[in-house]
Amino acid sequence: MSQDTSAHDPEPGTVHYDSPAGGWGSVRGIASIFGKEWATPLATETLFRQNKPRGFMCVSCSWAKPADHHPFEFCENGAKATLWELTSRRCTPEFFAKHTLTELRQWSDYDLEQQGRLTHPLRYDRARDRYVPCGWDEAFREIGAELRRLDPKTAVFYTSGRASLETAYLYALFARLYGHNNLPDSSNMCHETTSVALKETIGASVGTVVFDDLQNCDAMFFFGQNPGTNSPRFLHPLRQASRRGVEIITFNPVRERGLEVFTNPQSPVEMLTGQETRISTQYHQVRPGGDIAVLTGLCKHVFAADDAAQAEGRRVLDVDFLAQHTHGLEAFEAKVRATPWEAIERESGLSRRDIEAAGQVYVEADRVCAFYGMGLTQHAHGHDNVALLVNLLLLKGNIGRDGTGISPVRGHSNVQGQRTVGISEKPELVPLDRLAAQYGFEPPRDKGLNTVETCEGILAGTVKAFIGLGGNFLRAIPETERMEAAWPRMRLTVQVATKLNRSHLVNGEVAYLLPCLGRTEEDRQKSGPQAVTIEDTFSCIQGSLARRSPASEHLRSEIAIVAGLAKATLAPNPKVTWDEWAGDYALVRDLIAETYPEEFHDFNARMWTPGGFYRGNSARERIWKTKSGKAEFTTTERLSSTGFADAPGRYRLITLRSNDQFNTTIYGYSDRLRGIEGTRTVLLINPDEMRRANLREGQVVALVGDAQDGVERMVSGLTVTPFSLPDGCLGAYYPEMNPLIPLSHHDAQSKTPAAKSVPVRIRA
Ligand SMILES: Nc1nc2c(c(=O)[nH]1)N[C@H]1C(S)=C(S)[C@@H](COP(=O)(O)OP(=O)(O)OC[C@H]3O[C@@H](n4cnc5c(=O)[nH]c(N)nc54)[C@H](O)[C@@H]3O)O[C@H]1N2
Ligand SMILES: Nc1nc2c(c(=O)[nH]1)N[C@H]1C(S)=C(S)[C@@H](COP(=O)(O)OP(=O)(O)OC[C@H]3O[C@@H](n4cnc5c(=O)[nH]c(N)nc54)[C@H](O)[C@@H]3O)O[C@H]1N2
Ligand SMILES: [Mo]
């Protein structure tokens, strides 16, 4: 299935959204959730400072915060995320006195977070099955004592991608001083595929595109990333690109509205006249898991075009670049030439003509940027998806030149930065020798646990303590039911959070819920008000300074909590001065600069560079820190990234994010950009598949797992909803569908859970 997007031609009989992304819908989207709260002077003042130099950096996605900002440098979802944190609702000890955790486990994700901000440190009272208020010192003391009793290798310190660079650095240091590298973070469920595949192929684990490249490219290729919902401020440069005639080619099983048309909500003229900008010039509804086939087809077309050009004495391939800078082309080329179009068409679900049309844009463009997201990374062979996208770019020297490059669009606002400063289970990625010298200790050198390995350890009973710095681990991981059953067998669970979620309701024997400041709230310590720093998706690092008064006087900053826990756990060390560091975050930035001098020299001064300072990327300079010293072509035997065979009645389930959620935080039940309103328990399926499966619109069905590993997995109560999707696949929402994902179903190399092609059956 593939269509030109100039016409508004949704499949007849399918649910869809007619209006553009952005536009009045985005303004109403904010208002409908936060009522009058969003328009109060305080909220307006706060939103006005969002993503501006010396303002605070959005807690939603990691899109760039440019130096030449708009008057309102926030989007619908950024505003929602800010207002979600600034809510006037409070989740107090009185609330917990009224409700047992057994009762709260029946509540929806939405209802839990609707209780508002957590206000007091809480200890779990198992006898009464309730959280009770406790003092900070008491909490630190008991947690420290528990950790000291355990073998450090049995403890896991998780991070969700919001914590600042300063917090992340200290948290990782705490883990290593204590004695483990068990530092999984949300990135293990997200772009870990990127970190592994890009490191292997181009020698740098992050994207090479910077903001200016968006202005200098002639063509953009989008694979499985949805800017309209997940990084809406990206729609502004996309709109500009479209207006200057840039070809935008999209491969996505779902017709995402933000990749079709956009009205700029910040332009009064566009808003009042209903002006729309077309985004994608070609939109190809690839089958989920079909990208290896697509990329093989695109490369096949490039080789064919090069053959034809050679006959005329020209080249399409950048032969000089290929000879000087790459390794492994011959094997890849032979593989591609030997792969028949019929196989490519079958696996991708697209016609040769359509793939060639997209390939021709690639052939003709001088400068190409490629963007991708979870549609490539969350597959059993996501690694191959990313590696083949690199191959395509290498063919014409589209890495390491202005206006070109590869761009994994990152999720959480500081997820990339956390890795930069030491949150990693892989010791080889961390300058352990420098840490050893800086703090006078012998850091652990063995590999730690990532997210999937943590889950395996909890199931096996070898992980005994879990500390969660933000996030909603238990809800975000696969295999919800088995994991919830195993979780209480841990000795210690500690969650540091802003709002109540499902992960706080399933506890180890000893359990604490510790409330922290959000990034929008003023953080006063001994040396005065504190700023923190974050790194965006283009590797730019900048400060964030908050002014709102905290939701409760009992909250502590994440840094203060990490310092408190560490001090209570570790033996004294004159080189490790937790209290001093927590009293002045500039000192922590000095420590970061000492550990990472190349990237972070003069950190305290440079953090206020408008738009952030660029951390640099060797691949952008065409210095390849790979095994061969060159950019690596990857050759793979497979054409499908699903990791399972097709079978009658077996579907590929895509787990989707709605416009009205941020991961497991459900703001509301309006997925406006897909035309799905008032519910999240839908099963999206195309009308032909409905007929074949004998289903009616509105019928309520269940999905059952089809992994054939002997484990029963089921989610019921889903309403059949006709939707434009390729054959053989289904769509439904994350995290509700996570009980269907086997823990073993993950990318072969990086262990990123394969949430975009889950094998399931429909049970009527
Ligand atoms: N509003 C909002 N913003 C967010 C988030 C949120 O939940 N809500 N989450 C944040 C986080 S942590 C992240 S990681 C990012 C995620 O942002 P994205 O990377 O955009 O992730 P998804 O929306 O999960 O999936 C992206 C797209 O992949 C498509 N897709 C599915 N399977 C395939 C496939 O096999 N091939 C191809 N080519 N495409 C496929 C889907 O249809 C979808 O449009 O967003 C961040 N921003
Ligand atoms: N099926 C399926 N599963 C997926 C995905 C998918 O596409 N499909 N996507 C995966 C991806 S990309 C990701 S990143 C993970 C997300 O996994 P996580 O990052 O673990 O989950 P979030 O939902 O972002 O976490 C939300 C919680 O964070 C807490 N929080 C919010 N702000 C702060 C703060 O400033 N400090 C602290 N300490 N806590 C805070 C709040 O209590 C809130 O309830 O999920 C993964 N799981
Ligand atoms: Mo993510």
Coordinates of C-alpha atoms and ligand atoms in Angstrom, one line a residue, residues 84-85 113 158 160-162 186-187 189-190 374 378 412 469-473 476-477 496-501 504 516-519 558 655 657 662-665 734-735 738 741 755-756, ligand 2:
W84 CA 1.2 17.9 34.1
E85 CA 4.1 18.7 36.4
E113 CA -1.4 9.9 37.8
Y158 CA 17.4 2.0 36.9
S160 CA 14.3 6.9 33.2
G161 CA 15.6 9.4 30.6
R162 CA 14.6 12.6 32.4
S186 CA 14.9 3.6 29.5
S187 CA 17.2 3.7 26.5
M189 CA 13.8 -0.2 25.7
C190 CA 14.2 2.5 23.1
M374 CA 11.0 3.0 17.3
Q378 CA 12.0 -2.1 18.4
H412 CA 13.2 11.3 26.8
L469 CA 15.3 7.0 39.5
G470 CA 12.0 8.1 37.8
G471 CA 10.1 6.2 35.2
N472 CA 7.6 3.4 35.4
F473 CA 9.8 0.3 34.9
A476 CA 7.2 -0.1 30.4
I477 CA 8.9 -3.5 30.2
V496 CA 12.0 8.1 43.2
A497 CA 9.1 9.8 41.4
T498 CA 6.9 12.9 40.9
K499 CA 3.6 11.1 40.5
L500 CA 2.1 7.8 41.4
N501 CA 2.2 5.0 38.9
H504 CA 4.9 2.0 42.9
C516 CA 11.3 14.6 44.0
L517 CA 11.3 18.0 42.4
G518 CA 10.4 18.3 38.8
R519 CA 12.5 20.2 36.3
E558 CA 17.0 14.1 42.6
T655 CA 2.3 -1.1 20.0
R657 CA 1.9 5.8 21.4
F662 CA 3.9 10.4 27.3
N663 CA 5.0 6.8 27.5
T664 CA 3.1 5.3 30.5
T665 CA 1.7 8.7 31.5
Y734 CA 1.4 0.7 24.6
P735 CA 1.6 0.1 27.7
N738 CA 2.8 -5.1 27.2
I741 CA 5.3 -9.2 24.7
A755 CA 7.5 -3.9 20.6
K756 CA 6.7 -3.1 17.0
Ligands
LIG2 N1 5.0 -2.0 24.2 C1 5.9 -1.0 24.2 N2 6.6 -0.8 25.4 C2 7.5 0.3 25.4 C3 7.6 1.2 24.4 C4 6.8 1.0 23.2 O1 6.9 1.7 22.2 N3 6.0 -0.1 23.2 N4 8.5 2.2 24.5 C5 9.6 2.0 25.4 C6 10.3 3.3 25.5 S1 10.9 4.1 24.1 C7 10.6 3.9 26.7 S2 11.6 5.2 26.8 C8 10.1 3.3 28.0 C9 9.6 4.3 29.0 O2 9.9 3.9 30.3 P1 10.0 4.9 31.5 O3 10.9 6.0 31.2 O4 10.4 4.0 32.7 O5 8.5 5.4 31.7 P2 7.8 6.8 31.7 O6 6.4 6.4 31.4 O7 8.4 7.8 30.9 O8 7.8 7.2 33.3 C10 6.8 8.0 33.8 C11 6.9 8.3 35.3 O9 8.1 9.0 35.6 C12 8.0 9.7 36.8 N5 8.6 11.0 36.5 C13 8.2 12.0 35.7 N6 9.0 13.1 35.8 C14 9.9 12.8 36.7 C15 11.1 13.4 37.2 O10 11.4 14.6 36.8 N7 11.8 12.8 38.1 C16 11.5 11.5 38.6 N8 12.3 10.9 39.4 N9 10.4 10.9 38.1 C17 9.7 11.5 37.2 C18 6.5 9.9 37.1 O11 6.3 9.3 38.3 C19 5.8 9.1 35.9 O12 4.8 8.3 36.4 O13 9.0 2.4 27.7 C20 9.3 1.4 26.7 N10 8.2 0.4 26.6

